[in-house]
């Protein structure tokens, strides 16, 4: 095991599961992350529509850099569950995981991600209400929300007055971020300021939004990312934030 302070305020290049295995038990305060959704294996949205147009040009049609986002569903679910178990192991006794995912229709039936969450101690589901996307399937209404699973350890409490936010967060997507699937700064900011922990981990760091939110509130961040391209993107955004040059882009 490595000392946790070796990971502070940097993004480690590597596989999320393997890197977390090198971290000591009960060493981080908060985990905030949004993993790849395995969308290219979906049968329930426009990814496989084939009609071209706007959706055919969407960045996620090409998957992620160094990850195609197209695993067999059982393999994907097992991978994500194992990641959650590692996140939970390294949480302090008063820590919590905020795990952003998306309920999907697969084979005509909704997936509420119980295949991933399994026996994890979910305390609450937060609804992230965002703008609608594109839905070519006439069998169901246009999806306009994602979910954030709050998975705490027993001593976790919110920061003072944070419970006033409620469990439905209306926050628009980030359309200025070059990453193919970013979550907005406002969402990361709300999670960070709703907690009191000093060390924030994102094992799927992507473009660095979690790190920027941690810095904005004087916290330490730990990032893991398997794409060197996204690490470069994230570090550039972090540097710009420290210099005060992307605050307007983040609407702060």
PDB file of C-alpha atoms in Angstrom:
ATOM      1  CA  UNK A   1       0.000   0.000   0.000  1.00  0.00           C
ATOM      2  CA  UNK A   2       1.100   3.536  -0.756  1.00  0.00           C
ATOM      3  CA  UNK A   3       0.661   6.414   1.660  1.00  0.00           C
ATOM      4  CA  UNK A   4      -2.426   8.328   0.591  1.00  0.00           C
ATOM      5  CA  UNK A   5      -0.619  11.675   0.556  1.00  0.00           C
ATOM      6  CA  UNK A   6       1.343  10.474  -2.478  1.00  0.00           C
ATOM      7  CA  UNK A   7      -1.895  10.814  -4.461  1.00  0.00           C
ATOM      8  CA  UNK A   8      -2.870  14.292  -3.271  1.00  0.00           C
ATOM      9  CA  UNK A   9      -3.560  17.009  -5.853  1.00  0.00           C
ATOM     10  CA  UNK A  10      -2.572  14.976  -8.874  1.00  0.00           C
ATOM     11  CA  UNK A  11      -4.180  12.705 -11.439  1.00  0.00           C
ATOM     12  CA  UNK A  12      -2.686   9.224 -11.526  1.00  0.00           C
ATOM     13  CA  UNK A  13      -2.535   7.557 -14.913  1.00  0.00           C
ATOM     14  CA  UNK A  14      -3.902   4.025 -14.734  1.00  0.00           C
ATOM     15  CA  UNK A  15      -6.855   1.702 -14.301  1.00  0.00           C
ATOM     16  CA  UNK A  16      -9.243   2.895 -11.586  1.00  0.00           C
ATOM     17  CA  UNK A  17      -9.569  -0.485  -9.895  1.00  0.00           C
ATOM     18  CA  UNK A  18      -5.854  -1.264  -9.860  1.00  0.00           C
ATOM     19  CA  UNK A  19      -4.854   2.171  -8.584  1.00  0.00           C
ATOM     20  CA  UNK A  20      -7.454   2.154  -5.801  1.00  0.00           C
ATOM     21  CA  UNK A  21      -6.144  -1.232  -4.651  1.00  0.00           C
ATOM     22  CA  UNK A  22      -2.856   0.483  -3.781  1.00  0.00           C
ATOM     23  CA  UNK A  23      -4.574   2.984  -1.470  1.00  0.00           C
ATOM     24  CA  UNK A  24      -4.883   2.371   2.278  1.00  0.00           C
ATOM     25  CA  UNK A  25      -8.167   1.611   4.032  1.00  0.00           C
ATOM     26  CA  UNK A  26     -10.233   4.552   5.274  1.00  0.00           C
ATOM     27  CA  UNK A  27      -8.048   7.207   3.652  1.00  0.00           C
ATOM     28  CA  UNK A  28     -10.411   9.473   1.672  1.00  0.00           C
ATOM     29  CA  UNK A  29     -13.399  11.535   2.789  1.00  0.00           C
ATOM     30  CA  UNK A  30     -15.600  11.742  -0.289  1.00  0.00           C
ATOM     31  CA  UNK A  31     -15.789   9.937  -3.616  1.00  0.00           C
ATOM     32  CA  UNK A  32     -17.513  11.816  -6.426  1.00  0.00           C
ATOM     33  CA  UNK A  33     -17.541  10.154  -9.804  1.00  0.00           C
ATOM     34  CA  UNK A  34     -19.432   9.473 -12.994  1.00  0.00           C
ATOM     35  CA  UNK A  35     -18.123   6.361 -14.767  1.00  0.00           C
ATOM     36  CA  UNK A  36     -18.573   5.456 -18.421  1.00  0.00           C
ATOM     37  CA  UNK A  37     -22.177   4.318 -18.876  1.00  0.00           C
ATOM     38  CA  UNK A  38     -21.569   1.504 -21.394  1.00  0.00           C
ATOM     39  CA  UNK A  39     -23.825   3.389 -23.784  1.00  0.00           C
ATOM     40  CA  UNK A  40     -22.496   1.788 -26.942  1.00  0.00           C
ATOM     41  CA  UNK A  41     -23.948  -1.509 -25.739  1.00  0.00           C
ATOM     42  CA  UNK A  42     -27.389   0.047 -25.381  1.00  0.00           C
ATOM     43  CA  UNK A  43     -30.491  -1.193 -27.188  1.00  0.00           C
ATOM     44  CA  UNK A  44     -32.703   1.465 -25.650  1.00  0.00           C
ATOM     45  CA  UNK A  45     -31.596   4.763 -27.129  1.00  0.00           C
ATOM     46  CA  UNK A  46     -30.514   6.384 -30.382  1.00  0.00           C
ATOM     47  CA  UNK A  47     -26.926   5.108 -30.309  1.00  0.00           C
ATOM     48  CA  UNK A  48     -27.909   2.310 -32.677  1.00  0.00           C
ATOM     49  CA  UNK A  49     -30.630   4.161 -34.517  1.00  0.00           C
ATOM     50  CA  UNK A  50     -28.692   4.300 -37.784  1.00  0.00           C
ATOM     51  CA  UNK A  51     -30.535   7.264 -39.252  1.00  0.00           C
ATOM     52  CA  UNK A  52     -27.615   9.668 -39.096  1.00  0.00           C
ATOM     53  CA  UNK A  53     -28.275  13.304 -38.388  1.00  0.00           C
ATOM     54  CA  UNK A  54     -27.223  15.150 -35.251  1.00  0.00           C
ATOM     55  CA  UNK A  55     -26.850  12.068 -33.024  1.00  0.00           C
ATOM     56  CA  UNK A  56     -24.503  10.393 -35.504  1.00  0.00           C
ATOM     57  CA  UNK A  57     -22.025  13.211 -34.860  1.00  0.00           C
ATOM     58  CA  UNK A  58     -22.180  12.957 -31.071  1.00  0.00           C
ATOM     59  CA  UNK A  59     -18.799  12.457 -29.443  1.00  0.00           C
ATOM     60  CA  UNK A  60     -19.852   9.309 -27.597  1.00  0.00           C
ATOM     61  CA  UNK A  61     -20.544   7.526 -30.869  1.00  0.00           C
ATOM     62  CA  UNK A  62     -16.778   7.010 -30.915  1.00  0.00           C
ATOM     63  CA  UNK A  63     -16.567   5.904 -27.278  1.00  0.00           C
ATOM     64  CA  UNK A  64     -13.910   7.375 -25.012  1.00  0.00           C
ATOM     65  CA  UNK A  65     -10.219   7.758 -25.619  1.00  0.00           C
ATOM     66  CA  UNK A  66      -8.673   4.332 -24.861  1.00  0.00           C
ATOM     67  CA  UNK A  67     -12.074   2.860 -23.893  1.00  0.00           C
ATOM     68  CA  UNK A  68     -14.800   1.843 -26.332  1.00  0.00           C
ATOM     69  CA  UNK A  69     -17.712   1.870 -23.818  1.00  0.00           C
ATOM     70  CA  UNK A  70     -19.108  -1.355 -25.254  1.00  0.00           C
ATOM     71  CA  UNK A  71     -18.604  -4.184 -22.739  1.00  0.00           C
ATOM     72  CA  UNK A  72     -21.033  -7.108 -22.366  1.00  0.00           C
ATOM     73  CA  UNK A  73     -23.508  -5.915 -19.764  1.00  0.00           C
ATOM     74  CA  UNK A  74     -22.626  -8.535 -17.133  1.00  0.00           C
ATOM     75  CA  UNK A  75     -18.916  -7.760 -17.501  1.00  0.00           C
ATOM     76  CA  UNK A  76     -19.597  -4.033 -17.217  1.00  0.00           C
ATOM     77  CA  UNK A  77     -21.804  -4.464 -14.129  1.00  0.00           C
ATOM     78  CA  UNK A  78     -19.209  -6.623 -12.371  1.00  0.00           C
ATOM     79  CA  UNK A  79     -16.447  -4.112 -13.186  1.00  0.00           C
ATOM     80  CA  UNK A  80     -18.438  -1.212 -11.778  1.00  0.00           C
ATOM     81  CA  UNK A  81     -19.470  -3.152  -8.669  1.00  0.00           C
ATOM     82  CA  UNK A  82     -15.833  -4.020  -7.952  1.00  0.00           C
ATOM     83  CA  UNK A  83     -14.945  -0.343  -8.330  1.00  0.00           C
ATOM     84  CA  UNK A  84     -17.653   0.607  -5.830  1.00  0.00           C
ATOM     85  CA  UNK A  85     -16.351  -1.942  -3.336  1.00  0.00           C
ATOM     86  CA  UNK A  86     -12.865  -0.411  -3.576  1.00  0.00           C
ATOM     87  CA  UNK A  87     -14.248   3.104  -3.207  1.00  0.00           C
ATOM     88  CA  UNK A  88     -16.099   1.996  -0.090  1.00  0.00           C
ATOM     89  CA  UNK A  89     -13.039   0.301   1.395  1.00  0.00           C
ATOM     90  CA  UNK A  90     -10.937   3.445   1.194  1.00  0.00           C
ATOM     91  CA  UNK A  91     -13.666   5.713   2.618  1.00  0.00           C
ATOM     92  CA  UNK A  92     -13.206   7.012   6.140  1.00  0.00           C
ATOM     93  CA  UNK A  93     -15.904   6.008   8.675  1.00  0.00           C
ATOM     94  CA  UNK A  94     -17.664   9.358   8.139  1.00  0.00           C
ATOM     95  CA  UNK A  95     -17.224   9.394   4.355  1.00  0.00           C
ATOM     96  CA  UNK A  96     -19.586   8.908   1.422  1.00  0.00           C
ATOM     97  CA  UNK A  97     -19.662   8.007  -2.256  1.00  0.00           C
ATOM     98  CA  UNK A  98     -21.652  10.127  -4.724  1.00  0.00           C
ATOM     99  CA  UNK A  99     -22.001   7.818  -7.722  1.00  0.00           C
ATOM    100  CA  UNK A 100     -23.603   9.373 -10.808  1.00  0.00           C
ATOM    101  CA  UNK A 101     -25.174   6.961 -13.295  1.00  0.00           C
ATOM    102  CA  UNK A 102     -28.094   6.736 -15.669  1.00  0.00           C
ATOM    103  CA  UNK A 103     -31.105   4.458 -15.638  1.00  0.00           C
ATOM    104  CA  UNK A 104     -31.423   2.997 -19.124  1.00  0.00           C
ATOM    105  CA  UNK A 105     -33.826   0.938 -21.155  1.00  0.00           C
ATOM    106  CA  UNK A 106     -32.191  -2.292 -22.312  1.00  0.00           C
ATOM    107  CA  UNK A 107     -34.152  -4.879 -24.252  1.00  0.00           C
ATOM    108  CA  UNK A 108     -37.353  -2.924 -23.612  1.00  0.00           C
ATOM    109  CA  UNK A 109     -36.956  -2.897 -19.808  1.00  0.00           C
ATOM    110  CA  UNK A 110     -35.530  -0.292 -17.462  1.00  0.00           C
ATOM    111  CA  UNK A 111     -32.185  -0.912 -15.815  1.00  0.00           C
ATOM    112  CA  UNK A 112     -32.171   0.758 -12.414  1.00  0.00           C
ATOM    113  CA  UNK A 113     -28.525  -0.335 -12.034  1.00  0.00           C
ATOM    114  CA  UNK A 114     -29.280  -2.835  -9.276  1.00  0.00           C
ATOM    115  CA  UNK A 115     -26.964  -5.103 -11.267  1.00  0.00           C
ATOM    116  CA  UNK A 116     -24.166  -2.714 -10.244  1.00  0.00           C
ATOM    117  CA  UNK A 117     -25.262  -1.429  -6.836  1.00  0.00           C
ATOM    118  CA  UNK A 118     -26.164  -4.865  -5.399  1.00  0.00           C
ATOM    119  CA  UNK A 119     -25.442  -4.859  -1.652  1.00  0.00           C
ATOM    120  CA  UNK A 120     -23.984  -1.372  -1.419  1.00  0.00           C
ATOM    121  CA  UNK A 121     -25.624   0.624   1.426  1.00  0.00           C
ATOM    122  CA  UNK A 122     -27.512   3.251  -0.579  1.00  0.00           C
ATOM    123  CA  UNK A 123     -28.973   5.899   1.726  1.00  0.00           C
ATOM    124  CA  UNK A 124     -30.588   8.107  -0.895  1.00  0.00           C
ATOM    125  CA  UNK A 125     -31.025   8.599  -4.628  1.00  0.00           C
ATOM    126  CA  UNK A 126     -30.596  12.167  -5.836  1.00  0.00           C
ATOM    127  CA  UNK A 127     -32.257  13.053  -9.130  1.00  0.00           C
ATOM    128  CA  UNK A 128     -30.117  15.194 -11.412  1.00  0.00           C
ATOM    129  CA  UNK A 129     -32.671  16.873 -13.670  1.00  0.00           C
ATOM    130  CA  UNK A 130     -30.976  18.103 -16.825  1.00  0.00           C
ATOM    131  CA  UNK A 131     -32.022  19.112 -20.316  1.00  0.00           C
ATOM    132  CA  UNK A 132     -33.491  16.432 -22.543  1.00  0.00           C
ATOM    133  CA  UNK A 133     -31.317  14.832 -25.177  1.00  0.00           C
ATOM    134  CA  UNK A 134     -32.429  12.936 -28.252  1.00  0.00           C
ATOM    135  CA  UNK A 135     -34.730   9.930 -28.213  1.00  0.00           C
ATOM    136  CA  UNK A 136     -35.584   8.045 -31.396  1.00  0.00           C
ATOM    137  CA  UNK A 137     -37.491   5.337 -29.531  1.00  0.00           C
ATOM    138  CA  UNK A 138     -41.255   5.874 -29.630  1.00  0.00           C
ATOM    139  CA  UNK A 139     -41.791   3.368 -26.826  1.00  0.00           C
ATOM    140  CA  UNK A 140     -40.902   5.713 -23.995  1.00  0.00           C
ATOM    141  CA  UNK A 141     -40.669   9.389 -23.096  1.00  0.00           C
ATOM    142  CA  UNK A 142     -37.549  11.445 -23.588  1.00  0.00           C
ATOM    143  CA  UNK A 143     -35.188  10.931 -20.599  1.00  0.00           C
ATOM    144  CA  UNK A 144     -34.394  14.178 -18.774  1.00  0.00           C
ATOM    145  CA  UNK A 145     -32.617  13.012 -15.632  1.00  0.00           C
ATOM    146  CA  UNK A 146     -29.749  10.989 -14.260  1.00  0.00           C
ATOM    147  CA  UNK A 147     -29.305   9.635 -10.746  1.00  0.00           C
ATOM    148  CA  UNK A 148     -26.699  10.082  -8.047  1.00  0.00           C
ATOM    149  CA  UNK A 149     -26.482   7.251  -5.534  1.00  0.00           C
ATOM    150  CA  UNK A 150     -25.494   8.454  -2.069  1.00  0.00           C
ATOM    151  CA  UNK A 151     -23.582   5.533  -0.554  1.00  0.00           C
ATOM    152  CA  UNK A 152     -22.279   6.540   2.883  1.00  0.00           C
ATOM    153  CA  UNK A 153     -20.478   4.921   5.758  1.00  0.00           C
ATOM    154  CA  UNK A 154     -22.346   4.907   9.043  1.00  0.00           C
ATOM    155  CA  UNK A 155     -21.000   8.164  10.499  1.00  0.00           C
ATOM    156  CA  UNK A 156     -21.504  10.331   7.392  1.00  0.00           C
ATOM    157  CA  UNK A 157     -23.351  13.606   7.806  1.00  0.00           C
ATOM    158  CA  UNK A 158     -23.927  16.463   5.394  1.00  0.00           C
ATOM    159  CA  UNK A 159     -22.354  19.856   5.926  1.00  0.00           C
ATOM    160  CA  UNK A 160     -24.508  22.284   7.952  1.00  0.00           C
ATOM    161  CA  UNK A 161     -27.630  23.395   6.036  1.00  0.00           C
ATOM    162  CA  UNK A 162     -26.738  21.300   2.956  1.00  0.00           C
ATOM    163  CA  UNK A 163     -29.904  19.223   3.353  1.00  0.00           C
ATOM    164  CA  UNK A 164     -31.863  22.252   2.123  1.00  0.00           C
ATOM    165  CA  UNK A 165     -30.914  21.353  -1.458  1.00  0.00           C
ATOM    166  CA  UNK A 166     -33.405  18.501  -1.432  1.00  0.00           C
ATOM    167  CA  UNK A 167     -33.083  15.387  -3.565  1.00  0.00           C
ATOM    168  CA  UNK A 168     -33.911  16.848  -7.000  1.00  0.00           C
ATOM    169  CA  UNK A 169     -31.156  18.997  -8.494  1.00  0.00           C
ATOM    170  CA  UNK A 170     -32.011  20.969 -11.612  1.00  0.00           C
ATOM    171  CA  UNK A 171     -28.636  21.568 -13.272  1.00  0.00           C
ATOM    172  CA  UNK A 172     -27.994  21.919 -16.989  1.00  0.00           C
ATOM    173  CA  UNK A 173     -25.313  19.950 -18.787  1.00  0.00           C
ATOM    174  CA  UNK A 174     -21.944  21.448 -19.654  1.00  0.00           C
ATOM    175  CA  UNK A 175     -21.838  22.059 -23.404  1.00  0.00           C
ATOM    176  CA  UNK A 176     -18.519  23.932 -23.399  1.00  0.00           C
ATOM    177  CA  UNK A 177     -16.377  21.103 -22.066  1.00  0.00           C
ATOM    178  CA  UNK A 178     -14.431  19.232 -24.802  1.00  0.00           C
ATOM    179  CA  UNK A 179     -14.729  15.873 -23.000  1.00  0.00           C
ATOM    180  CA  UNK A 180     -17.370  13.611 -24.649  1.00  0.00           C
ATOM    181  CA  UNK A 181     -19.334  13.078 -21.416  1.00  0.00           C
ATOM    182  CA  UNK A 182     -18.618  15.719 -18.774  1.00  0.00           C
ATOM    183  CA  UNK A 183     -20.748  16.461 -15.774  1.00  0.00           C
ATOM    184  CA  UNK A 184     -21.226  20.153 -15.020  1.00  0.00           C
ATOM    185  CA  UNK A 185     -19.153  22.107 -12.533  1.00  0.00           C
ATOM    186  CA  UNK A 186     -22.318  23.119 -10.665  1.00  0.00           C
ATOM    187  CA  UNK A 187     -23.074  19.483  -9.862  1.00  0.00           C
ATOM    188  CA  UNK A 188     -19.542  18.766  -8.601  1.00  0.00           C
ATOM    189  CA  UNK A 189     -19.534  22.048  -6.687  1.00  0.00           C
ATOM    190  CA  UNK A 190     -22.787  21.184  -4.928  1.00  0.00           C
ATOM    191  CA  UNK A 191     -21.517  17.788  -3.825  1.00  0.00           C
ATOM    192  CA  UNK A 192     -18.232  19.180  -2.516  1.00  0.00           C
ATOM    193  CA  UNK A 193     -19.787  22.039  -0.570  1.00  0.00           C
ATOM    194  CA  UNK A 194     -22.465  19.701   0.807  1.00  0.00           C
ATOM    195  CA  UNK A 195     -19.721  17.705   2.549  1.00  0.00           C
ATOM    196  CA  UNK A 196     -16.992  18.568   5.025  1.00  0.00           C
ATOM    197  CA  UNK A 197     -14.303  16.076   4.004  1.00  0.00           C
ATOM    198  CA  UNK A 198     -10.883  17.380   3.085  1.00  0.00           C
ATOM    199  CA  UNK A 199      -9.906  14.724   0.512  1.00  0.00           C
ATOM    200  CA  UNK A 200     -12.065  14.196  -2.589  1.00  0.00           C
ATOM    201  CA  UNK A 201     -11.452  11.223  -4.907  1.00  0.00           C
ATOM    202  CA  UNK A 202     -12.652  10.813  -8.479  1.00  0.00           C
ATOM    203  CA  UNK A 203     -11.498   7.465  -9.935  1.00  0.00           C
ATOM    204  CA  UNK A 204     -12.872   8.387 -13.385  1.00  0.00           C
ATOM    205  CA  UNK A 205     -11.506  11.917 -13.448  1.00  0.00           C
ATOM    206  CA  UNK A 206     -12.123  12.697 -17.111  1.00  0.00           C
ATOM    207  CA  UNK A 207     -11.741  16.424 -17.731  1.00  0.00           C
ATOM    208  CA  UNK A 208     -10.998  17.318 -14.098  1.00  0.00           C
ATOM    209  CA  UNK A 209     -14.287  18.872 -12.971  1.00  0.00           C
ATOM    210  CA  UNK A 210     -14.168  17.168  -9.567  1.00  0.00           C
ATOM    211  CA  UNK A 211     -10.643  18.469  -9.028  1.00  0.00           C
ATOM    212  CA  UNK A 212     -11.673  22.020  -9.915  1.00  0.00           C
ATOM    213  CA  UNK A 213     -14.590  21.857  -7.454  1.00  0.00           C
ATOM    214  CA  UNK A 214     -12.291  20.533  -4.729  1.00  0.00           C
ATOM    215  CA  UNK A 215      -9.794  23.350  -5.317  1.00  0.00           C
ATOM    216  CA  UNK A 216     -12.599  25.928  -5.283  1.00  0.00           C
ATOM    217  CA  UNK A 217     -13.467  24.873  -1.729  1.00  0.00           C
ATOM    218  CA  UNK A 218      -9.946  24.443  -0.412  1.00  0.00           C
ATOM    219  CA  UNK A 219      -9.999  20.630  -0.463  1.00  0.00           C
ATOM    220  CA  UNK A 220      -7.402  18.150  -1.683  1.00  0.00           C
ATOM    221  CA  UNK A 221      -8.258  16.083  -4.748  1.00  0.00           C
ATOM    222  CA  UNK A 222      -7.182  12.656  -5.921  1.00  0.00           C
ATOM    223  CA  UNK A 223      -7.770  11.714  -9.534  1.00  0.00           C
ATOM    224  CA  UNK A 224      -7.403   8.492 -11.503  1.00  0.00           C
ATOM    225  CA  UNK A 225      -7.711   8.392 -15.275  1.00  0.00           C
ATOM    226  CA  UNK A 226      -6.630   5.812 -17.846  1.00  0.00           C
ATOM    227  CA  UNK A 227      -6.460   8.256 -20.764  1.00  0.00           C
ATOM    228  CA  UNK A 228      -3.359  10.414 -21.008  1.00  0.00           C
ATOM    229  CA  UNK A 229      -5.297  12.677 -23.365  1.00  0.00           C
ATOM    230  CA  UNK A 230      -7.931  13.373 -20.696  1.00  0.00           C
ATOM    231  CA  UNK A 231      -5.274  13.841 -18.008  1.00  0.00           C
ATOM    232  CA  UNK A 232      -3.703  16.546 -20.144  1.00  0.00           C
ATOM    233  CA  UNK A 233      -7.147  18.100 -20.677  1.00  0.00           C
ATOM    234  CA  UNK A 234      -7.892  18.000 -16.949  1.00  0.00           C
ATOM    235  CA  UNK A 235      -4.563  19.490 -15.901  1.00  0.00           C
ATOM    236  CA  UNK A 236      -5.007  22.321 -18.396  1.00  0.00           C
ATOM    237  CA  UNK A 237      -8.455  23.088 -16.953  1.00  0.00           C
ATOM    238  CA  UNK A 238      -7.083  22.963 -13.406  1.00  0.00           C
ATOM    239  CA  UNK A 239      -4.273  25.362 -14.331  1.00  0.00           C
ATOM    240  CA  UNK A 240      -6.731  27.721 -16.008  1.00  0.00           C
ATOM    241  CA  UNK A 241      -8.971  27.668 -12.956  1.00  0.00           C
ATOM    242  CA  UNK A 242      -6.062  28.504 -10.664  1.00  0.00           C
ATOM    243  CA  UNK A 243      -5.219  31.431 -12.948  1.00  0.00           C
ATOM    244  CA  UNK A 244      -8.854  32.594 -12.963  1.00  0.00           C
ATOM    245  CA  UNK A 245      -9.302  32.164 -16.700  1.00  0.00           C
ATOM    246  CA  UNK A 246     -12.216  29.686 -16.925  1.00  0.00           C
ATOM    247  CA  UNK A 247     -14.484  30.947 -14.137  1.00  0.00           C
ATOM    248  CA  UNK A 248     -16.837  32.549 -16.651  1.00  0.00           C
ATOM    249  CA  UNK A 249     -17.017  29.314 -18.624  1.00  0.00           C
ATOM    250  CA  UNK A 250     -17.964  27.504 -15.410  1.00  0.00           C
ATOM    251  CA  UNK A 251     -20.571  30.164 -14.561  1.00  0.00           C
ATOM    252  CA  UNK A 252     -18.912  31.109 -11.275  1.00  0.00           C
TER     253      UNK A 252
END
